Coordinates of C-alpha atoms in Angstrom, one line a residue:
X1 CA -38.6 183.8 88.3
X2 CA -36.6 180.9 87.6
X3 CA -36.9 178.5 85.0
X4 CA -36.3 174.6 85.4
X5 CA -35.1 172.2 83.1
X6 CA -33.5 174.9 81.4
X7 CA -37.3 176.6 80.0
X8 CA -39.2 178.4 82.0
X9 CA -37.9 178.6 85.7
X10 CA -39.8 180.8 87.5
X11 CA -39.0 180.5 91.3
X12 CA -42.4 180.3 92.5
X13 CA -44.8 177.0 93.7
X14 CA -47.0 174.7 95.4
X15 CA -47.5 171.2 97.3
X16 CA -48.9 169.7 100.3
X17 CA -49.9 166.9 102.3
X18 CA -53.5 166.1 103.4
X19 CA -54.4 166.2 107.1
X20 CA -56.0 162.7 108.1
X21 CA -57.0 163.4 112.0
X22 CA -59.5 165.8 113.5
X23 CA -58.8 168.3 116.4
X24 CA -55.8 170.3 114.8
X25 CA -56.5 174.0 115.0
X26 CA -56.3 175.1 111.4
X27 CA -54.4 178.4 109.8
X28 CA -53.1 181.2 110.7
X29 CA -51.8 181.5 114.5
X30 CA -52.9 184.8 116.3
X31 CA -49.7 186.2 118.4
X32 CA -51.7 186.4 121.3
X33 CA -52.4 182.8 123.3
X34 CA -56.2 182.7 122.1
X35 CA -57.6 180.0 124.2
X36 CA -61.0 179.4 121.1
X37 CA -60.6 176.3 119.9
X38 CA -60.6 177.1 116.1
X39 CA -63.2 174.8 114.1
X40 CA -61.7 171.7 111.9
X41 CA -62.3 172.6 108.7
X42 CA -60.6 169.0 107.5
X43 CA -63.0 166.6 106.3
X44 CA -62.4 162.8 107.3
X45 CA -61.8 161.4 103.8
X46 CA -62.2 162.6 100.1
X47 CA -61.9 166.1 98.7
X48 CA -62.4 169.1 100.7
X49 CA -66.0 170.8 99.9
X50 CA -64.2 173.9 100.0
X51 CA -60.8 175.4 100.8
X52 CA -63.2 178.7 101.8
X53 CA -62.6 178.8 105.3
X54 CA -58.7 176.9 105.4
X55 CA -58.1 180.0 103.5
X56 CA -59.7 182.5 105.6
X57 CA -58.1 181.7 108.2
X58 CA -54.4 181.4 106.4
X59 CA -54.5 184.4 104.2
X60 CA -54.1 187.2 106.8
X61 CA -50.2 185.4 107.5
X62 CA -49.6 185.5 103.4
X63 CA -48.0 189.2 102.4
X64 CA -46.7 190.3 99.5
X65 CA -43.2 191.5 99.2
X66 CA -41.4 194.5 96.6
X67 CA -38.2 195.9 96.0
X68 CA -36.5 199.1 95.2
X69 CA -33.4 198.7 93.3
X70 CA -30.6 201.0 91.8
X71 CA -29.7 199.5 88.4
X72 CA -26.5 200.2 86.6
X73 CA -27.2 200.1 83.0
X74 CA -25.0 201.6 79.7
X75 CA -26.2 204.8 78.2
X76 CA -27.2 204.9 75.2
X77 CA -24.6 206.5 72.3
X78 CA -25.1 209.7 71.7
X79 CA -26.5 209.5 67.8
X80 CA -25.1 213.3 67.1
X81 CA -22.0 213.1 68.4
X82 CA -19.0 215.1 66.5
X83 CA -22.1 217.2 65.3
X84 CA -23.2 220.8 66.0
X85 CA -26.1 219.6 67.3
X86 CA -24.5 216.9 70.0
X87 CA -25.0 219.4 73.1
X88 CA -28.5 219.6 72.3
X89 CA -29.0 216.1 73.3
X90 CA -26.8 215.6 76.1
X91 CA -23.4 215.1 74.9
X92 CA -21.9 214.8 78.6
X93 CA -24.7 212.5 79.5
X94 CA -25.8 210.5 76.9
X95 CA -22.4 208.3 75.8
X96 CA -21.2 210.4 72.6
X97 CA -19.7 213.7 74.6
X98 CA -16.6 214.9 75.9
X99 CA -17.7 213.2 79.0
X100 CA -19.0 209.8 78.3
X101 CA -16.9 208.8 75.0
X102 CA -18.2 206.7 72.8
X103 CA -19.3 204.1 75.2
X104 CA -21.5 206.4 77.1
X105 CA -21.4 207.2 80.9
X106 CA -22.7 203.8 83.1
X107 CA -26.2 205.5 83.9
X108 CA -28.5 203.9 86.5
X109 CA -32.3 203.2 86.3
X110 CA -35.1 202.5 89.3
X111 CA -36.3 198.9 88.8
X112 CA -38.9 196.7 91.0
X113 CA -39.8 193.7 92.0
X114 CA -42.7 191.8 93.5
X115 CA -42.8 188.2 95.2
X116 CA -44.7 186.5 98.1
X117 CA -43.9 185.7 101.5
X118 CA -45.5 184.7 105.0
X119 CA -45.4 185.5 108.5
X120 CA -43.6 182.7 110.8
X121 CA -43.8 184.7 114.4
X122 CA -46.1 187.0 116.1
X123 CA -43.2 189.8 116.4
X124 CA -43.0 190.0 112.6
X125 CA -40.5 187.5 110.9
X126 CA -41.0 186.8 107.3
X127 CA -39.9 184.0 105.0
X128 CA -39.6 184.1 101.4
X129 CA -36.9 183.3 98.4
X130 CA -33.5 184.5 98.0
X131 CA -33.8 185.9 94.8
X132 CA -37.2 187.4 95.7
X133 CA -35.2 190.4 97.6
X134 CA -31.0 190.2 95.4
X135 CA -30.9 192.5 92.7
X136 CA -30.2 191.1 89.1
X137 CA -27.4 191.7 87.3
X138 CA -24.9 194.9 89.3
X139 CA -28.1 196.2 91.0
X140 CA -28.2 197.4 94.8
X141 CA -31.5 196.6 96.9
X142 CA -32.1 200.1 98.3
X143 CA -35.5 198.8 100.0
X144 CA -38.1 196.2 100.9
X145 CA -41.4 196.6 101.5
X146 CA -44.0 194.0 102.9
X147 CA -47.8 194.5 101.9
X148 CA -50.4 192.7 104.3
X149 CA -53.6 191.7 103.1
X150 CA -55.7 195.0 104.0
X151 CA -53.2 197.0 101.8
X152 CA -50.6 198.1 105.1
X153 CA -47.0 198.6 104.2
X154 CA -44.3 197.7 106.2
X155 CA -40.0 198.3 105.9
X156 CA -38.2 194.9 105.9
X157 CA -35.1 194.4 107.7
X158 CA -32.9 191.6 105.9
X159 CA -32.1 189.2 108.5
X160 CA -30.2 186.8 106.6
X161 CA -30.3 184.9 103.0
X162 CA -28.7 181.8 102.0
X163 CA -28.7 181.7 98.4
X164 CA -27.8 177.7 97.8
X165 CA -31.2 177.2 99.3
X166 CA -32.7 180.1 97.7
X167 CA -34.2 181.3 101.3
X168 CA -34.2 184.7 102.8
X169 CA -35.4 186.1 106.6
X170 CA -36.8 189.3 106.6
X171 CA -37.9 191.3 110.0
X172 CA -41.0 193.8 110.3
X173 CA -41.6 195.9 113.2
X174 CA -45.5 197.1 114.2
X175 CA -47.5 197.6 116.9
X176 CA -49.4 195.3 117.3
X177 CA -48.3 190.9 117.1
X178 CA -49.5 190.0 113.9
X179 CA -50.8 186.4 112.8
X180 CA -48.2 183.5 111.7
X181 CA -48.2 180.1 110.3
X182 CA -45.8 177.8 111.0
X183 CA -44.0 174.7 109.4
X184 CA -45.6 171.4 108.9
X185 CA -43.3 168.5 108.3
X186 CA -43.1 167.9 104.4
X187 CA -42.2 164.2 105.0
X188 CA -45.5 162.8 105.7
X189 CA -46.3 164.0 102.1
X190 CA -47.7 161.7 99.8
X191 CA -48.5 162.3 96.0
X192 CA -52.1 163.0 96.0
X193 CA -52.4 165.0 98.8
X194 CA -54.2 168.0 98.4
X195 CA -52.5 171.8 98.8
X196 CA -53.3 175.0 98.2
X197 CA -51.2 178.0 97.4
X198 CA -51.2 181.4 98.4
X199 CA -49.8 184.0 96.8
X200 CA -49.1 187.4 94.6
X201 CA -48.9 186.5 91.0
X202 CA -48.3 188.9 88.3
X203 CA -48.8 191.2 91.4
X204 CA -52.4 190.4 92.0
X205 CA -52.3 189.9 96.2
X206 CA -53.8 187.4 97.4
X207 CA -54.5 185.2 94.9
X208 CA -54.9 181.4 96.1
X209 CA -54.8 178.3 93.9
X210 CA -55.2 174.4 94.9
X211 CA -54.0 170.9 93.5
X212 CA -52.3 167.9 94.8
X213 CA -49.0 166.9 95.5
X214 CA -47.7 165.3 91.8
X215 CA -44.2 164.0 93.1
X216 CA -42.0 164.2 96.0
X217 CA -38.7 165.0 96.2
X218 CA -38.0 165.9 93.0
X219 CA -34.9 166.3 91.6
X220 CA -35.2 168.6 88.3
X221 CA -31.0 168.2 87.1
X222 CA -29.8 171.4 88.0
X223 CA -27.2 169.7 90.3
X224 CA -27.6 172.1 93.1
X225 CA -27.4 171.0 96.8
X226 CA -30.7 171.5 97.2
X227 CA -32.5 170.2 94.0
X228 CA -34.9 168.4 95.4
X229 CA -38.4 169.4 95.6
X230 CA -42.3 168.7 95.8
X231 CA -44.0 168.5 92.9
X232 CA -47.6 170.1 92.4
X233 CA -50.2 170.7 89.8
X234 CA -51.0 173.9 92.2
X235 CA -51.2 176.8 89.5
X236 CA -48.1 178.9 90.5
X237 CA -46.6 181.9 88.4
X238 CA -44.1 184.5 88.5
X239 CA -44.8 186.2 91.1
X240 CA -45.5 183.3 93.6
X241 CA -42.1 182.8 95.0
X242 CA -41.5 182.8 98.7
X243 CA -45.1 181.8 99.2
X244 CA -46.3 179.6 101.4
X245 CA -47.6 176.2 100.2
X246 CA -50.1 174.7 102.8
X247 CA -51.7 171.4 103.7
X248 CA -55.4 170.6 104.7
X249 CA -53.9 171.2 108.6
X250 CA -52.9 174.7 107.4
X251 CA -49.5 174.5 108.2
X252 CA -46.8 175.3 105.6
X253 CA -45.3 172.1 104.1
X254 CA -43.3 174.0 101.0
X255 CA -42.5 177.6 99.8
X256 CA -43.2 178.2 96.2
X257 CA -39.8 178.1 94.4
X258 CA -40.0 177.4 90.7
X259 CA -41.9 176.3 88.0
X260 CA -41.7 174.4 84.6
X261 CA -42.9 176.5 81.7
X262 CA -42.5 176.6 77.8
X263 CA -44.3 179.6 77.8
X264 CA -43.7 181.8 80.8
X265 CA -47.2 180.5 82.7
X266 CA -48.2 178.0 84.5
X267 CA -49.0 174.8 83.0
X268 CA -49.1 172.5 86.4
X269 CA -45.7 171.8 87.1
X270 CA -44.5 173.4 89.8
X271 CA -41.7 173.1 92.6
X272 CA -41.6 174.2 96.1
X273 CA -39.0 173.7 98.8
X274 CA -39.5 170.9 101.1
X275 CA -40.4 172.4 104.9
X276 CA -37.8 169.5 106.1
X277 CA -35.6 171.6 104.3
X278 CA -36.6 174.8 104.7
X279 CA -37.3 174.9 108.6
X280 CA -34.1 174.0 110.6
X281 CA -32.2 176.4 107.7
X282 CA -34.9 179.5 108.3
X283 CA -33.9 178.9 112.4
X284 CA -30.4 179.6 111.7
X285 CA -31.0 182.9 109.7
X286 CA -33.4 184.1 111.8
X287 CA -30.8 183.6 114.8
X288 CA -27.8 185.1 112.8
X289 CA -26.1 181.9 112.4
X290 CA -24.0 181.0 109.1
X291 CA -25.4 178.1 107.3
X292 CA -22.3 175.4 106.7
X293 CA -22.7 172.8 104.3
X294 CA -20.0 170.4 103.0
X295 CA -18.2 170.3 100.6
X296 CA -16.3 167.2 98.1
X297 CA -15.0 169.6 95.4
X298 CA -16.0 167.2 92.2
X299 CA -18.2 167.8 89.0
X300 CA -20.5 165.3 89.1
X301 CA -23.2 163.8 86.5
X302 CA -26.4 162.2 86.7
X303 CA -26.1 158.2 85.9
X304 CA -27.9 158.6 82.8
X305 CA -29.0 155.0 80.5
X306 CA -26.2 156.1 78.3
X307 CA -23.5 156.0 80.7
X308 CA -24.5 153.2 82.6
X309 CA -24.6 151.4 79.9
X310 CA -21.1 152.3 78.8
X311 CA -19.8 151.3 82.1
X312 CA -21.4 148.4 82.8
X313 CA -23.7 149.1 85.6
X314 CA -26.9 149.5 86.6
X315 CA -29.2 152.1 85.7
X316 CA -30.7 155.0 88.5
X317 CA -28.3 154.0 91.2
X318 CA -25.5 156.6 91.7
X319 CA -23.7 159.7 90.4
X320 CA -20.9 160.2 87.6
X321 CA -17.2 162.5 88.3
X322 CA -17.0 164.5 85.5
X323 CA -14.0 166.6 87.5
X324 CA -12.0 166.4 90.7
X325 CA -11.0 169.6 92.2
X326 CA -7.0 169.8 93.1
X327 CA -6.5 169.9 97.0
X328 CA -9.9 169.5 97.8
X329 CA -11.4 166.6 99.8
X330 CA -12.5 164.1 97.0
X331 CA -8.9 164.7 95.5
X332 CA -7.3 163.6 99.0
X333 CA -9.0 160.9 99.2
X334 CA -8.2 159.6 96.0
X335 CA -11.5 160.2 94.0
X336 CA -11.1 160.4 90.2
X337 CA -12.3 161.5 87.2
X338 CA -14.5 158.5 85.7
X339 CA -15.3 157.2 89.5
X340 CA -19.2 156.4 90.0
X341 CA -20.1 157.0 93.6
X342 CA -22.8 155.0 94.6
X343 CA -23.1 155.5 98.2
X344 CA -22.5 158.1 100.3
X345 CA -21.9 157.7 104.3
X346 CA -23.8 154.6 103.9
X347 CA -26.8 156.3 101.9
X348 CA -27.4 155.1 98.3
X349 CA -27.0 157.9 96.1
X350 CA -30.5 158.3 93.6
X351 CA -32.0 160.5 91.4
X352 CA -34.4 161.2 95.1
X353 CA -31.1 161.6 97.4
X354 CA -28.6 162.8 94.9
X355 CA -24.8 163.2 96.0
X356 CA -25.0 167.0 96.7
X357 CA -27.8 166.6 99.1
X358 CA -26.2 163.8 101.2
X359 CA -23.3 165.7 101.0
X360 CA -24.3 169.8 101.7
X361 CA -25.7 168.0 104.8
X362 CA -23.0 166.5 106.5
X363 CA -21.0 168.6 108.7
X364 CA -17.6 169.9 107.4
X365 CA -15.0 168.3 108.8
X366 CA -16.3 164.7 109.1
X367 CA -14.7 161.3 108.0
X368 CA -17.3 159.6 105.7
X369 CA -17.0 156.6 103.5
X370 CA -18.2 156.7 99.9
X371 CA -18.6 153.6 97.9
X372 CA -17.3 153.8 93.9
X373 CA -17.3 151.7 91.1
X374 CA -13.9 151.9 89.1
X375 CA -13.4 150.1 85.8
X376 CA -16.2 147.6 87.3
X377 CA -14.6 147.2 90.4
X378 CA -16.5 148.1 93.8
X379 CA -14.1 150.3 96.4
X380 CA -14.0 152.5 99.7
X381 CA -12.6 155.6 100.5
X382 CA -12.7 157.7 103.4
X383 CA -13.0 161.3 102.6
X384 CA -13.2 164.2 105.4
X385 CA -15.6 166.4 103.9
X386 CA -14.3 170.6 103.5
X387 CA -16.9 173.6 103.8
X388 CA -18.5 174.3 100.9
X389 CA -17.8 177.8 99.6
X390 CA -20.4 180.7 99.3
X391 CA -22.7 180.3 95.5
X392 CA -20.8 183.6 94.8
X393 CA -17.1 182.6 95.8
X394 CA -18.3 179.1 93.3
X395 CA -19.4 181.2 90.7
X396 CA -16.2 182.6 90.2
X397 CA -13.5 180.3 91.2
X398 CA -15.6 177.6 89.6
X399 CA -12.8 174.6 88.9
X400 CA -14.4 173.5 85.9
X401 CA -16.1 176.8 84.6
X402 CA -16.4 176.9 80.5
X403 CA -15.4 179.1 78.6
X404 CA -15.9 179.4 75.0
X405 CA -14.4 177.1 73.0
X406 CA -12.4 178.4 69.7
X407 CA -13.8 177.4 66.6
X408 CA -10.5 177.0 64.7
X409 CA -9.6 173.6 63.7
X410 CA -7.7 172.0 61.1
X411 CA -5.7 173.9 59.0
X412 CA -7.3 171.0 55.9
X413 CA -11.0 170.4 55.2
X414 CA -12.2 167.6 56.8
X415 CA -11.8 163.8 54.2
X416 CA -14.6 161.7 53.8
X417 CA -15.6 159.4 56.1
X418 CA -14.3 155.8 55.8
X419 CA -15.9 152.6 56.8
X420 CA -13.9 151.7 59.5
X421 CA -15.0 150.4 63.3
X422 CA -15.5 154.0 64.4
X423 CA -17.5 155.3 61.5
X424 CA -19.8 152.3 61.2
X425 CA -20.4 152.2 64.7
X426 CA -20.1 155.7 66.6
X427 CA -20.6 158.3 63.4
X428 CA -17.0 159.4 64.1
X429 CA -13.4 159.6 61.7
X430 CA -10.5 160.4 64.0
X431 CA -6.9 161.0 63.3
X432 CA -3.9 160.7 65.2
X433 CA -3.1 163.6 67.3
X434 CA 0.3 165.1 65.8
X435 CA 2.5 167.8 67.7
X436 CA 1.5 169.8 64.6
X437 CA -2.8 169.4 65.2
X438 CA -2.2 170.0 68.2
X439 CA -0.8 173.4 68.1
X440 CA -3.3 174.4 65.4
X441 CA -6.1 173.3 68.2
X442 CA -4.3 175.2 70.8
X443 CA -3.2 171.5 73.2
X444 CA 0.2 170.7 74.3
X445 CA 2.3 169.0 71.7
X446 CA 2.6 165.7 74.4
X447 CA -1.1 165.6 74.2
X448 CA -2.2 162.0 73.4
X449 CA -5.7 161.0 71.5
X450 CA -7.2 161.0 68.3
X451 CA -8.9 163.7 67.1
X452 CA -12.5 163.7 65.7
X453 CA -11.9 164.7 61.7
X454 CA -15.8 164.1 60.8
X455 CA -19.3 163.5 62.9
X456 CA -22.1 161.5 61.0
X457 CA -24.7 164.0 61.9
X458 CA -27.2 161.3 62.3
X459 CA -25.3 159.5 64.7
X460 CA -25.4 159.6 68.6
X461 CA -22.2 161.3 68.6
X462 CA -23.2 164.1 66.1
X463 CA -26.8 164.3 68.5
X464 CA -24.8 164.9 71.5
X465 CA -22.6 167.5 70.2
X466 CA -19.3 166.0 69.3
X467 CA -17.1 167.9 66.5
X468 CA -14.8 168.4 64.2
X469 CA -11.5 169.1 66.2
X470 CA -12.5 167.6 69.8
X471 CA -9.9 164.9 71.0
X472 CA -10.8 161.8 72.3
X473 CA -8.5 161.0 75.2
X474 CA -9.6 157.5 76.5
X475 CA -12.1 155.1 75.6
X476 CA -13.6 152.6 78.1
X477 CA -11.4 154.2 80.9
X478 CA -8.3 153.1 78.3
X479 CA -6.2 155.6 76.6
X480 CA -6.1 155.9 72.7
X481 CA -3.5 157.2 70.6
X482 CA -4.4 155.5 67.3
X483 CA -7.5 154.9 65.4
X484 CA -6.7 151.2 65.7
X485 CA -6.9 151.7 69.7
X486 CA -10.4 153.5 69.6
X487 CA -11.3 150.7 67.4
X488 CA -10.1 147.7 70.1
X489 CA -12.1 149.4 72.6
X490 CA -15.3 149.5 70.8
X491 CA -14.9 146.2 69.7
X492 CA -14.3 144.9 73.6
X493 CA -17.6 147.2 74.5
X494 CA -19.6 144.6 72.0
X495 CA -17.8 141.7 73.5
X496 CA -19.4 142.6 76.5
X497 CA -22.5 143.1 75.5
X498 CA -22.6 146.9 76.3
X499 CA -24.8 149.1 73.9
X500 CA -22.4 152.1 74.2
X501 CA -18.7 153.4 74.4
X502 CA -18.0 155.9 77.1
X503 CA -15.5 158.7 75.8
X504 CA -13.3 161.5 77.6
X505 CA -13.4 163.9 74.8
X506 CA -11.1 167.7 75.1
X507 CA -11.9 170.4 73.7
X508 CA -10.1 174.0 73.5
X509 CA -10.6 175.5 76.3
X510 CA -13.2 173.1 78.2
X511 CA -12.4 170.4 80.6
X512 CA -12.5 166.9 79.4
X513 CA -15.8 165.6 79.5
X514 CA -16.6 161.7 80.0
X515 CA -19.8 161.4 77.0
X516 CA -21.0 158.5 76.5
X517 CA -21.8 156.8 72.5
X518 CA -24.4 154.7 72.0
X519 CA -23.4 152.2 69.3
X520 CA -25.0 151.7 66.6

């Protein structure tokens, strides 16, 4: 279960469309050719008297999905060891013994778990989420099992996962063709649509929910490739990922991925992936094919109110570099750190069709243009996008990956706060940055800045995180070295009518950040 907005995300959800027309056989498609026109069970307008037989016929293509895994886990330390008694509890075994030293013995345990998933194809093909079938942590998937409806197990075959979209393809093999659904197409969605969701929550099977569609393509700020989902008000919980998320035509329009949740539950936000989406990357891993995406290599940020206000440009109308990756495309073709993309191979960039989309969908290898604002100025590069790297091979090699800062500082206490331009207006006392500051805060003695002495806790600075011993390299996109220089460039940000100061702060061992200070 995942957990969005960094509470509750539970990969798991709901959305829809409504079906509008008549004549459209409804649910679940039997494997052989049956020439019976099923009945419409769509009503012409207004809400459906009941979902009783959409769902009857849908339900037999919905199955429920468990794994087997091998866990590694530490053993427990061995309370007796260096006593008489250690033997009697497993000295070798249990982490305290000859064998497993104080540490213990790694030790592994059985572990389980359950999810949802549907039939696409009479011969047994099943679609579900990524991390519905990948072990957590070092676990190994020994097995998969798919449960039908009447309680009849099946062995899964992984076909192939892709784990940026969170989708997996698993095979079953029985006698007899077996009842699908198949994808409907998620961009004639509307908000208000109805949906219903089928699924195995909590590992009750076959548990179906309804609600409407409550957004589309939204985007939740994980900054993922594919953050960019339907909305619903469908109840979904952990448990429902990989299920199937159907329209009044009874064709799957989104698979259950997430949910928003303080408390674990459902509380009628939920996220599913987009069939557009999902479909034509399902094909390819059901066919064997490797799913390419491409690639810019730069950290990038959300144009938040803050920031556009420090630079100067609109609100909700592209994307912030944080970070440009050495050697990658964006650094050949001259992106840098501070650049606002705002349109991507002739697509605006929005919070709806974010950067990473437009981008993880264009083929690598391409020359595309992409549209920046630097230092208020509009310009064009041409960038030839590279092949994005596997989530794993970017989980490791991540060029921008944190790691945890040092909390030493000054060698002094920090003085009091004066009533200079930078207290009075950002909450923040800085200093020069000295050879000698610098070593104590483990930088390079060339370093340039000033570094932040005191944060008013009150102010925006002290709300967003800013501390004693971060360096301020530039303000405004202009480099400070003196108090006096921070203090110019706040004064030119009010000249201009701006309502905040953007910063690229440093801290020990982070990359610089660009946060922007609302002033006050």
């Amino acid at each position: 279960m995942r957990y969005a907005y960094g509470v509750t995300t539970a990969l798991l959800l709901g959305g829809a469309a409504l079906s509008l027309a008549t004549g459209y056989p409804a649910g679940a498609q039997v494997a052989q050719n049956d020439t019976t026109q099923m009945q419409n069970v769509v009503p012409r307008a207004g809400a459906p008297a009941s979902f009783a037989d959409l769902t009857q016929q849908l339900a037999p293509a919905v199955v429920n999905i468990s794994t087997r895994q091998r866990v590694r886990v530490a053993a427990n330390a061995n309370p007796f060891a260096g006593t008489p008694f250690e033997d009697l509890f497993g000295g070798g075994q249990g982490g305290g013994g000859p064998q497993g030293g104080q540490g213990g013995t790694p030790q592994t345990r059985e572990a389980q778990s359950l999810g949802s998933g549907f039939i696409i194809s009479a011969d047994g093909y099943v679609v579900t989420n990524n991390h519905v079938i990948t072990a957590d942590g070092q676990g190994e998937v020994e097995s998969i099992t798919v449960t039908m409806p009447d309680g009849t197990e099946y062995p899964a075959k992984l076909i192939g996962r892709d784990a940026a979209s969170d989708l997996a393809v698993l095979k079953i093999t029985t006698p007899k063709a077996l009842p699908f659904v198949k994808f409907g197409d998620s961009r004639n969605a509307r908000v208000g649509d109805w949906v219903i969701a089928i699924g195995n929550p909590f590992g009750l099977g076959g548990t179906v929910t309804s609600g409407i569609i409550s957004a589309v393509y939204r985007n939740t700020g994980s900054g993922s490739a594919y953050d960019r989902y339907l909305q619903t008000d469908a109840a979904i919980n952990r448990g429902n990922s990989g299920g199937p998320m159907f329209d009044m035509k009874g064709q799957v329009i989104g698979i259950n991925n997430a949910i928003f949740s303080p408390t674990g539950g459902s509380v009628g936000i939920g996220f599913a992936i987009p069939a557009e989406t999902a479909a034509p990357i399902v094909e390819r891993l059901k066919t064997g094919q490797s799913i390419e995406r491409g690639y810019l290599g730069i950290r990038i940020q959300a144009l938040n109110e803050d920031l556009a206000d420090s630079v100067g440009i609109a609100h909700n109308r592209g994307e912030f570099v944080q970070a440009v990756e050495p050697g990658q495309a964006a650094a050949n073709a001259g992106i840098k750190a501070g650049d606002v993309v705002v349109k991507v191979d002739g697509k605006d960039v929005t919070r709806d069709q974010t950067l990473s989309f437009i981008v993880a969908n264009v083929s690598p290898g391409k020359r595309i243009p992409l549209e920046l604002i630097r230092d208020g100025k509009r310009m064009t590069v041409t960038a030839t996008v590279g092949k994005r790297p596997s989530e794993e091979e970017l989980a490791k090699n991540s060029f921008d990956q944190d790691q945890t800062p040092d909390d030493d500082s000054f060698s002094k206490p920090p003085t009091k706060q004066g009533n200079g331009l930078s207290e009075q207006s950002l909450g923040l006392s800085v200093l020069p940055l000295t050879p000698t500051i610098a070593r104590q805060l483990g930088m390079p003695e060339t370093l340039r800045g000033v570094v932040v002495n005191a944060v008013d806790p009150s102010s925006d600075a002290g709300t967003k995180g800013l501390q004693r011993g971060d360096i301020v390299l530039s303000a405004n996109y202009q480099d400070v070295a003196t108090a006096a220089e921070l203090e110019a460039a706040i004064k030119a940000a009010k000249a201009a009518n701006r309502n905040a100061v953007l910063l690229r702060v440093q801290r020990r061992g982070q990359p610089a950040t660009y946060v922007p200070i609302r002033l006050r």
